[in-house]
Amino acid sequence: MRPCVGVWYDAEKGFGWITVDANQVLTNEGTDLFVHHTALSGQRLESGQRVEFTINDGPKGIQAGTVCTDSYRLATTRARAEGHAS
């Protein structure tokens, strides 16, 4: 997982862009990476939010594959500790 900051996401449209930390250039175009709602696993992404992500090949180039917010990671860890998730 790589760290990044969510910079723009439109929940109605179901997509947005995230920007990786300053020294991690991902493409020839720079550090912005497309994120589709399917990468969020039901999580909410807000502008400026710190997240971690994997990279996948999408239909138009690389994009965020799995995005994990701090609040989602905390809830999942807590559920596993309580025996509610595997």
mmCIF file of N, CA, C and O in Angstrom:
data_model
loop_
_atom_site.group_PDB
_atom_site.id
_atom_site.type_symbol
_atom_site.label_atom_id
_atom_site.label_comp_id
_atom_site.label_asym_id
_atom_site.label_seq_id
_atom_site.Cartn_x
_atom_site.Cartn_y
_atom_site.Cartn_z
ATOM 1 N N MET A 1 0.841 -1.173 0.000
ATOM 2 C CA MET A 1 0.000 0.000 0.000
ATOM 3 C C MET A 1 0.893 1.245 0.000
ATOM 4 O O MET A 1 1.897 1.293 0.685
ATOM 5 N N ARG A 2 0.492 2.250 -0.763
ATOM 6 C CA ARG A 2 1.221 3.515 -0.847
ATOM 7 C C ARG A 2 0.401 4.624 -0.187
ATOM 8 O O ARG A 2 -0.810 4.637 -0.313
ATOM 9 N N PRO A 3 1.057 5.578 0.467
ATOM 10 C CA PRO A 3 0.320 6.687 1.077
ATOM 11 C C PRO A 3 -0.061 7.743 0.050
ATOM 12 O O PRO A 3 0.631 7.940 -0.939
ATOM 13 N N CYS A 4 -1.174 8.418 0.280
ATOM 14 C CA CYS A 4 -1.585 9.510 -0.590
ATOM 15 C C CYS A 4 -2.593 10.388 0.135
ATOM 16 O O CYS A 4 -3.022 10.080 1.238
ATOM 17 N N VAL A 5 -2.997 11.457 -0.515
ATOM 18 C CA VAL A 5 -4.013 12.355 0.008
ATOM 19 C C VAL A 5 -5.139 12.414 -1.015
ATOM 20 O O VAL A 5 -4.897 12.623 -2.199
ATOM 21 N N GLY A 6 -6.380 12.190 -0.580
ATOM 22 C CA GLY A 6 -7.514 12.334 -1.490
ATOM 23 C C GLY A 6 -7.736 13.807 -1.776
ATOM 24 O O GLY A 6 -7.906 14.586 -0.852
ATOM 25 N N VAL A 7 -7.711 14.221 -3.029
ATOM 26 C CA VAL A 7 -7.834 15.640 -3.330
ATOM 27 C C VAL A 7 -9.181 16.006 -3.924
ATOM 28 O O VAL A 7 -9.653 17.108 -3.732
ATOM 29 N N TRP A 8 -9.797 15.121 -4.646
ATOM 30 C CA TRP A 8 -11.088 15.420 -5.239
ATOM 31 C C TRP A 8 -11.831 14.113 -5.456
ATOM 32 O O TRP A 8 -11.289 13.165 -6.011
ATOM 33 N N TYR A 9 -13.082 14.048 -4.994
ATOM 34 C CA TYR A 9 -13.904 12.865 -5.210
ATOM 35 C C TYR A 9 -15.355 13.300 -5.288
ATOM 36 O O TYR A 9 -15.827 14.060 -4.448
ATOM 37 N N ASP A 10 -16.068 12.845 -6.302
ATOM 38 C CA ASP A 10 -17.476 13.165 -6.485
ATOM 39 C C ASP A 10 -18.284 11.896 -6.265
ATOM 40 O O ASP A 10 -18.299 11.007 -7.125
ATOM 41 N N ALA A 11 -18.946 11.801 -5.128
ATOM 42 C CA ALA A 11 -19.703 10.595 -4.781
ATOM 43 C C ALA A 11 -20.856 10.345 -5.750
ATOM 44 O O ALA A 11 -21.190 9.196 -6.045
ATOM 45 N N GLU A 12 -21.476 11.407 -6.267
ATOM 46 C CA GLU A 12 -22.570 11.231 -7.222
ATOM 47 C C GLU A 12 -22.084 10.626 -8.527
ATOM 48 O O GLU A 12 -22.757 9.793 -9.120
ATOM 49 N N LYS A 13 -20.914 11.052 -8.977
ATOM 50 C CA LYS A 13 -20.348 10.516 -10.217
ATOM 51 C C LYS A 13 -19.610 9.202 -9.987
ATOM 52 O O LYS A 13 -19.405 8.427 -10.904
ATOM 53 N N GLY A 14 -19.158 8.968 -8.758
ATOM 54 C CA GLY A 14 -18.502 7.712 -8.427
ATOM 55 C C GLY A 14 -17.029 7.631 -8.786
ATOM 56 O O GLY A 14 -16.485 6.543 -8.933
ATOM 57 N N PHE A 15 -16.385 8.766 -8.932
ATOM 58 C CA PHE A 15 -14.951 8.750 -9.213
ATOM 59 C C PHE A 15 -14.295 10.023 -8.723
ATOM 60 O O PHE A 15 -14.969 10.974 -8.338
ATOM 61 N N GLY A 16 -12.970 10.020 -8.754
ATOM 62 C CA GLY A 16 -12.214 11.197 -8.363
ATOM 63 C C GLY A 16 -10.739 10.998 -8.635
ATOM 64 O O GLY A 16 -10.350 10.107 -9.397
ATOM 65 N N TRP A 17 -9.935 11.824 -7.994
ATOM 66 C CA TRP A 17 -8.482 11.796 -8.178
ATOM 67 C C TRP A 17 -7.812 11.871 -6.818
ATOM 68 O O TRP A 17 -8.264 12.589 -5.938
ATOM 69 N N ILE A 18 -6.753 11.120 -6.654
ATOM 70 C CA ILE A 18 -5.934 11.202 -5.458
ATOM 71 C C ILE A 18 -4.532 11.618 -5.878
ATOM 72 O O ILE A 18 -4.122 11.389 -7.009
ATOM 73 N N THR A 19 -3.829 12.253 -4.976
ATOM 74 C CA THR A 19 -2.460 12.687 -5.250
ATOM 75 C C THR A 19 -1.529 11.990 -4.279
ATOM 76 O O THR A 19 -1.761 12.020 -3.075
ATOM 77 N N VAL A 20 -0.502 11.375 -4.803
ATOM 78 C CA VAL A 20 0.457 10.684 -3.942
ATOM 79 C C VAL A 20 1.351 11.695 -3.263
ATOM 80 O O VAL A 20 1.413 12.859 -3.653
ATOM 81 N N ASP A 21 2.056 11.272 -2.229
ATOM 82 C CA ASP A 21 2.985 12.150 -1.539
ATOM 83 C C ASP A 21 4.048 12.647 -2.521
ATOM 84 O O ASP A 21 4.379 12.000 -3.501
ATOM 85 N N ALA A 22 4.566 13.798 -2.232
ATOM 86 C CA ALA A 22 5.369 14.623 -3.139
ATOM 87 C C ALA A 22 6.390 13.901 -4.013
ATOM 88 O O ALA A 22 6.492 14.195 -5.185
ATOM 89 N N ASN A 23 7.165 12.980 -3.500
ATOM 90 C CA ASN A 23 8.268 12.417 -4.284
ATOM 91 C C ASN A 23 7.935 11.092 -4.970
ATOM 92 O O ASN A 23 8.814 10.393 -5.404
ATOM 93 N N GLN A 24 6.670 10.736 -5.089
ATOM 94 C CA GLN A 24 6.281 9.477 -5.726
ATOM 95 C C GLN A 24 5.551 9.740 -7.041
ATOM 96 O O GLN A 24 4.337 9.737 -7.098
ATOM 97 N N VAL A 25 6.286 9.984 -8.108
ATOM 98 C CA VAL A 25 5.676 10.197 -9.415
ATOM 99 C C VAL A 25 5.239 8.847 -9.961
ATOM 100 O O VAL A 25 6.011 7.899 -10.013
ATOM 101 N N LEU A 26 3.971 8.754 -10.369
ATOM 102 C CA LEU A 26 3.422 7.478 -10.833
ATOM 103 C C LEU A 26 3.375 7.362 -12.341
ATOM 104 O O LEU A 26 3.492 6.280 -12.891
ATOM 105 N N THR A 27 3.148 8.453 -13.025
ATOM 106 C CA THR A 27 3.016 8.431 -14.477
ATOM 107 C C THR A 27 3.808 9.582 -15.074
ATOM 108 O O THR A 27 4.289 10.451 -14.357
ATOM 109 N N ASN A 28 3.894 9.620 -16.384
ATOM 110 C CA ASN A 28 4.555 10.737 -17.056
ATOM 111 C C ASN A 28 3.805 12.040 -16.824
ATOM 112 O O ASN A 28 4.356 13.108 -16.963
ATOM 113 N N GLU A 29 2.511 11.943 -16.475
ATOM 114 C CA GLU A 29 1.696 13.130 -16.258
ATOM 115 C C GLU A 29 1.851 13.680 -14.844
ATOM 116 O O GLU A 29 1.340 14.739 -14.534
ATOM 117 N N GLY A 30 2.486 12.966 -13.930
ATOM 118 C CA GLY A 30 2.677 13.478 -12.584
ATOM 119 C C GLY A 30 2.212 12.532 -11.497
ATOM 120 O O GLY A 30 2.357 11.322 -11.618
ATOM 121 N N THR A 31 1.623 13.110 -10.450
ATOM 122 C CA THR A 31 1.320 12.324 -9.260
ATOM 123 C C THR A 31 -0.170 12.105 -9.011
ATOM 124 O O THR A 31 -0.545 11.544 -7.997
ATOM 125 N N ASP A 32 -1.061 12.565 -9.902
ATOM 126 C CA ASP A 32 -2.494 12.327 -9.736
ATOM 127 C C ASP A 32 -2.863 10.939 -10.249
ATOM 128 O O ASP A 32 -2.362 10.481 -11.271
ATOM 129 N N LEU A 33 -3.764 10.294 -9.522
ATOM 130 C CA LEU A 33 -4.165 8.935 -9.859
ATOM 131 C C LEU A 33 -5.681 8.837 -9.818
ATOM 132 O O LEU A 33 -6.314 9.260 -8.842
ATOM 133 N N PHE A 34 -6.278 8.280 -10.860
ATOM 134 C CA PHE A 34 -7.724 8.093 -10.933
ATOM 135 C C PHE A 34 -8.178 7.099 -9.873
ATOM 136 O O PHE A 34 -7.512 6.093 -9.630
ATOM 137 N N VAL A 35 -9.319 7.375 -9.236
ATOM 138 C CA VAL A 35 -9.909 6.431 -8.281
ATOM 139 C C VAL A 35 -11.394 6.282 -8.608
ATOM 140 O O VAL A 35 -12.116 7.257 -8.753
ATOM 141 N N HIS A 36 -11.826 5.039 -8.784
ATOM 142 C CA HIS A 36 -13.218 4.694 -9.081
ATOM 143 C C HIS A 36 -13.873 4.220 -7.791
ATOM 144 O O HIS A 36 -13.210 3.671 -6.907
ATOM 145 N N HIS A 37 -15.183 4.400 -7.681
ATOM 146 C CA HIS A 37 -15.882 4.028 -6.448
ATOM 147 C C HIS A 37 -15.706 2.556 -6.077
ATOM 148 O O HIS A 37 -15.744 2.209 -4.900
ATOM 149 N N THR A 38 -15.459 1.685 -7.040
ATOM 150 C CA THR A 38 -15.280 0.267 -6.735
ATOM 151 C C THR A 38 -14.006 -0.001 -5.934
ATOM 152 O O THR A 38 -13.886 -1.040 -5.295
ATOM 153 N N ALA A 39 -13.074 0.950 -5.941
ATOM 154 C CA ALA A 39 -11.827 0.795 -5.176
ATOM 155 C C ALA A 39 -12.022 1.148 -3.701
ATOM 156 O O ALA A 39 -11.140 0.900 -2.882
ATOM 157 N N LEU A 40 -13.173 1.716 -3.360
ATOM 158 C CA LEU A 40 -13.382 2.209 -1.997
ATOM 159 C C LEU A 40 -14.039 1.203 -1.056
ATOM 160 O O LEU A 40 -14.084 1.428 0.149
ATOM 161 N N SER A 41 -14.573 0.114 -1.554
ATOM 162 C CA SER A 41 -15.216 -0.912 -0.716
ATOM 163 C C SER A 41 -16.228 -0.306 0.263
ATOM 164 O O SER A 41 -16.237 -0.630 1.441
ATOM 165 N N GLY A 42 -17.034 0.610 -0.224
ATOM 166 C CA GLY A 42 -18.055 1.218 0.617
ATOM 167 C C GLY A 42 -17.567 2.337 1.520
ATOM 168 O O GLY A 42 -18.340 2.902 2.278
ATOM 169 N N GLN A 43 -16.293 2.670 1.459
ATOM 170 C CA GLN A 43 -15.733 3.736 2.288
ATOM 171 C C GLN A 43 -16.070 5.100 1.688
ATOM 172 O O GLN A 43 -16.367 5.212 0.513
ATOM 173 N N ARG A 44 -15.975 6.112 2.487
ATOM 174 C CA ARG A 44 -16.219 7.480 2.042
ATOM 175 C C ARG A 44 -14.880 8.192 1.879
ATOM 176 O O ARG A 44 -14.056 8.194 2.785
ATOM 177 N N LEU A 45 -14.655 8.791 0.729
ATOM 178 C CA LEU A 45 -13.427 9.531 0.463
ATOM 179 C C LEU A 45 -13.751 11.014 0.419
ATOM 180 O O LEU A 45 -14.682 11.436 -0.264
ATOM 181 N N GLU A 46 -13.000 11.808 1.169
ATOM 182 C CA GLU A 46 -13.216 13.250 1.227
ATOM 183 C C GLU A 46 -11.949 13.985 0.824
ATOM 184 O O GLU A 46 -10.844 13.482 1.014
ATOM 185 N N SER A 47 -12.115 15.181 0.297
ATOM 186 C CA SER A 47 -10.964 15.988 -0.106
ATOM 187 C C SER A 47 -10.009 16.186 1.063
ATOM 188 O O SER A 47 -10.432 16.467 2.178
ATOM 189 N N GLY A 48 -8.725 16.001 0.785
ATOM 190 C CA GLY A 48 -7.690 16.192 1.795
ATOM 191 C C GLY A 48 -7.478 15.009 2.716
ATOM 192 O O GLY A 48 -6.577 15.023 3.543
ATOM 193 N N GLN A 49 -8.278 13.974 2.586
ATOM 194 C CA GLN A 49 -8.176 12.811 3.479
ATOM 195 C C GLN A 49 -6.958 11.960 3.123
ATOM 196 O O GLN A 49 -6.686 11.710 1.958
ATOM 197 N N ARG A 50 -6.215 11.518 4.127
ATOM 198 C CA ARG A 50 -5.073 10.632 3.892
ATOM 199 C C ARG A 50 -5.572 9.198 3.755
ATOM 200 O O ARG A 50 -6.389 8.749 4.542
ATOM 201 N N VAL A 51 -5.088 8.519 2.747
ATOM 202 C CA VAL A 51 -5.460 7.132 2.491
ATOM 203 C C VAL A 51 -4.228 6.361 2.035
ATOM 204 O O VAL A 51 -3.185 6.939 1.771
ATOM 205 N N GLU A 52 -4.366 5.053 1.945
ATOM 206 C CA GLU A 52 -3.354 4.198 1.329
ATOM 207 C C GLU A 52 -4.016 3.488 0.166
ATOM 208 O O GLU A 52 -5.234 3.274 0.171
ATOM 209 N N PHE A 53 -3.226 3.088 -0.828
ATOM 210 C CA PHE A 53 -3.813 2.483 -2.013
ATOM 211 C C PHE A 53 -2.852 1.504 -2.681
ATOM 212 O O PHE A 53 -1.645 1.554 -2.459
ATOM 213 N N THR A 54 -3.416 0.646 -3.497
ATOM 214 C CA THR A 54 -2.629 -0.189 -4.401
ATOM 215 C C THR A 54 -2.857 0.354 -5.806
ATOM 216 O O THR A 54 -3.782 1.134 -6.031
ATOM 217 N N ILE A 55 -2.027 -0.058 -6.737
ATOM 218 C CA ILE A 55 -2.148 0.403 -8.122
ATOM 219 C C ILE A 55 -2.546 -0.774 -9.005
ATOM 220 O O ILE A 55 -1.959 -1.852 -8.916
ATOM 221 N N ASN A 56 -3.541 -0.545 -9.857
ATOM 222 C CA ASN A 56 -3.987 -1.538 -10.836
ATOM 223 C C ASN A 56 -3.959 -0.923 -12.226
ATOM 224 O O ASN A 56 -4.002 0.293 -12.371
ATOM 225 N N ASP A 57 -3.925 -1.778 -13.235
ATOM 226 C CA ASP A 57 -4.101 -1.315 -14.608
ATOM 227 C C ASP A 57 -5.590 -1.204 -14.864
ATOM 228 O O ASP A 57 -6.336 -2.161 -14.679
ATOM 229 N N GLY A 58 -6.037 -0.018 -15.273
ATOM 230 C CA GLY A 58 -7.434 0.210 -15.604
ATOM 231 C C GLY A 58 -7.611 0.302 -17.103
ATOM 232 O O GLY A 58 -6.639 0.201 -17.859
ATOM 233 N N PRO A 59 -8.832 0.509 -17.573
ATOM 234 C CA PRO A 59 -9.088 0.571 -19.010
ATOM 235 C C PRO A 59 -8.396 1.753 -19.703
ATOM 236 O O PRO A 59 -8.151 1.703 -20.899
ATOM 237 N N LYS A 60 -8.052 2.802 -18.942
ATOM 238 C CA LYS A 60 -7.408 3.977 -19.539
ATOM 239 C C LYS A 60 -6.033 4.247 -18.935
ATOM 240 O O LYS A 60 -5.530 5.360 -19.000
ATOM 241 N N GLY A 61 -5.428 3.246 -18.308
ATOM 242 C CA GLY A 61 -4.118 3.419 -17.687
ATOM 243 C C GLY A 61 -4.156 3.013 -16.230
ATOM 244 O O GLY A 61 -5.112 2.403 -15.771
ATOM 245 N N ILE A 62 -3.120 3.372 -15.489
ATOM 246 C CA ILE A 62 -3.088 2.971 -14.086
ATOM 247 C C ILE A 62 -4.126 3.746 -13.278
ATOM 248 O O ILE A 62 -4.493 4.863 -13.622
ATOM 249 N N GLN A 63 -4.628 3.091 -12.229
ATOM 250 C CA GLN A 63 -5.597 3.712 -11.338
ATOM 251 C C GLN A 63 -5.477 3.071 -9.967
ATOM 252 O O GLN A 63 -4.814 2.047 -9.810
ATOM 253 N N ALA A 64 -6.102 3.682 -8.979
ATOM 254 C CA ALA A 64 -6.102 3.110 -7.638
ATOM 255 C C ALA A 64 -6.888 1.799 -7.681
ATOM 256 O O ALA A 64 -7.991 1.741 -8.210
ATOM 257 N N GLY A 65 -6.289 0.744 -7.124
ATOM 258 C CA GLY A 65 -6.942 -0.569 -7.131
ATOM 259 C C GLY A 65 -7.744 -0.809 -5.869
ATOM 260 O O GLY A 65 -8.913 -1.146 -5.913
ATOM 261 N N THR A 66 -7.149 -0.643 -4.735
ATOM 262 C CA THR A 66 -7.810 -0.759 -3.442
ATOM 263 C C THR A 66 -7.420 0.464 -2.635
ATOM 264 O O THR A 66 -6.249 0.774 -2.519
ATOM 265 N N VAL A 67 -8.397 1.158 -2.090
ATOM 266 C CA VAL A 67 -8.139 2.346 -1.289
ATOM 267 C C VAL A 67 -8.600 2.057 0.131
ATOM 268 O O VAL A 67 -9.679 1.522 0.347
ATOM 269 N N CYS A 68 -7.765 2.394 1.090
ATOM 270 C CA CYS A 68 -8.074 2.133 2.496
ATOM 271 C C CYS A 68 -7.898 3.422 3.293
ATOM 272 O O CYS A 68 -6.808 3.969 3.347
ATOM 273 N N THR A 69 -8.993 3.888 3.902
ATOM 274 C CA THR A 69 -8.924 5.072 4.754
ATOM 275 C C THR A 69 -8.555 4.653 6.167
ATOM 276 O O THR A 69 -8.730 3.502 6.557
ATOM 277 N N ASP A 70 -8.051 5.591 6.956
ATOM 278 C CA ASP A 70 -7.705 5.295 8.351
ATOM 279 C C ASP A 70 -8.917 4.816 9.136
ATOM 280 O O ASP A 70 -8.830 3.880 9.908
ATOM 281 N N SER A 71 -10.079 5.449 8.940
ATOM 282 C CA SER A 71 -11.270 5.064 9.695
ATOM 283 C C SER A 71 -11.732 3.661 9.317
ATOM 284 O O SER A 71 -12.156 2.879 10.166
ATOM 285 N N TYR A 72 -11.617 3.287 8.037
ATOM 286 C CA TYR A 72 -11.996 1.947 7.602
ATOM 287 C C TYR A 72 -11.041 0.905 8.188
ATOM 288 O O TYR A 72 -11.455 -0.130 8.673
ATOM 289 N N ARG A 73 -9.745 1.200 8.170
ATOM 290 C CA ARG A 73 -8.741 0.289 8.702
ATOM 291 C C ARG A 73 -8.961 0.082 10.202
ATOM 292 O O ARG A 73 -8.907 -1.030 10.706
ATOM 293 N N LEU A 74 -9.277 1.152 10.929
ATOM 294 C CA LEU A 74 -9.530 1.066 12.361
ATOM 295 C C LEU A 74 -10.769 0.217 12.645
ATOM 296 O O LEU A 74 -10.745 -0.656 13.510
ATOM 297 N N ALA A 75 -11.851 0.438 11.895
ATOM 298 C CA ALA A 75 -13.084 -0.334 12.098
ATOM 299 C C ALA A 75 -12.873 -1.814 11.778
ATOM 300 O O ALA A 75 -13.353 -2.698 12.492
ATOM 301 N N THR A 76 -12.136 -2.104 10.714
ATOM 302 C CA THR A 76 -11.864 -3.490 10.327
ATOM 303 C C THR A 76 -11.002 -4.186 11.371
ATOM 304 O O THR A 76 -11.260 -5.326 11.755
ATOM 305 N N THR A 77 -9.974 -3.492 11.866
ATOM 306 C CA THR A 77 -9.102 -4.049 12.899
ATOM 307 C C THR A 77 -9.895 -4.339 14.165
ATOM 308 O O THR A 77 -9.754 -5.391 14.779
ATOM 309 N N ARG A 78 -10.761 -3.404 14.553
ATOM 310 C CA ARG A 78 -11.579 -3.575 15.750
ATOM 311 C C ARG A 78 -12.530 -4.768 15.596
ATOM 312 O O ARG A 78 -12.691 -5.575 16.496
ATOM 313 N N ALA A 79 -13.158 -4.897 14.422
ATOM 314 C CA ALA A 79 -14.083 -6.005 14.174
ATOM 315 C C ALA A 79 -13.359 -7.345 14.220
ATOM 316 O O ALA A 79 -13.868 -8.321 14.768
ATOM 317 N N ARG A 80 -12.171 -7.405 13.654
ATOM 318 C CA ARG A 80 -11.393 -8.645 13.685
ATOM 319 C C ARG A 80 -11.028 -9.006 15.116
ATOM 320 O O ARG A 80 -11.068 -10.169 15.506
ATOM 321 N N ALA A 81 -10.638 -8.014 15.908
ATOM 322 C CA ALA A 81 -10.262 -8.256 17.309
ATOM 323 C C ALA A 81 -11.451 -8.785 18.099
ATOM 324 O O ALA A 81 -11.293 -9.591 19.018
ATOM 325 N N GLU A 82 -12.653 -8.344 17.748
ATOM 326 C CA GLU A 82 -13.865 -8.793 18.429
ATOM 327 C C GLU A 82 -14.439 -10.062 17.823
ATOM 328 O O GLU A 82 -15.459 -10.558 18.275
ATOM 329 N N GLY A 83 -13.791 -10.581 16.767
ATOM 330 C CA GLY A 83 -14.230 -11.832 16.157
ATOM 331 C C GLY A 83 -15.389 -11.685 15.181
ATOM 332 O O GLY A 83 -16.042 -12.661 14.845
ATOM 333 N N HIS A 84 -15.632 -10.458 14.654
ATOM 334 C CA HIS A 84 -16.756 -10.233 13.746
ATOM 335 C C HIS A 84 -16.374 -10.284 12.271
ATOM 336 O O HIS A 84 -17.246 -10.294 11.436
ATOM 337 N N ALA A 85 -15.119 -10.282 11.961
ATOM 338 C CA ALA A 85 -14.682 -10.316 10.572
ATOM 339 C C ALA A 85 -13.472 -11.207 10.441
ATOM 340 O O ALA A 85 -12.711 -11.379 11.371
ATOM 341 N N SER A 86 -13.301 -11.765 9.264
ATOM 342 C CA SER A 86 -12.135 -12.626 9.049
ATOM 343 C C SER A 86 -11.095 -11.935 8.218
ATOM 344 O O SER A 86 -11.294 -10.932 7.654
#
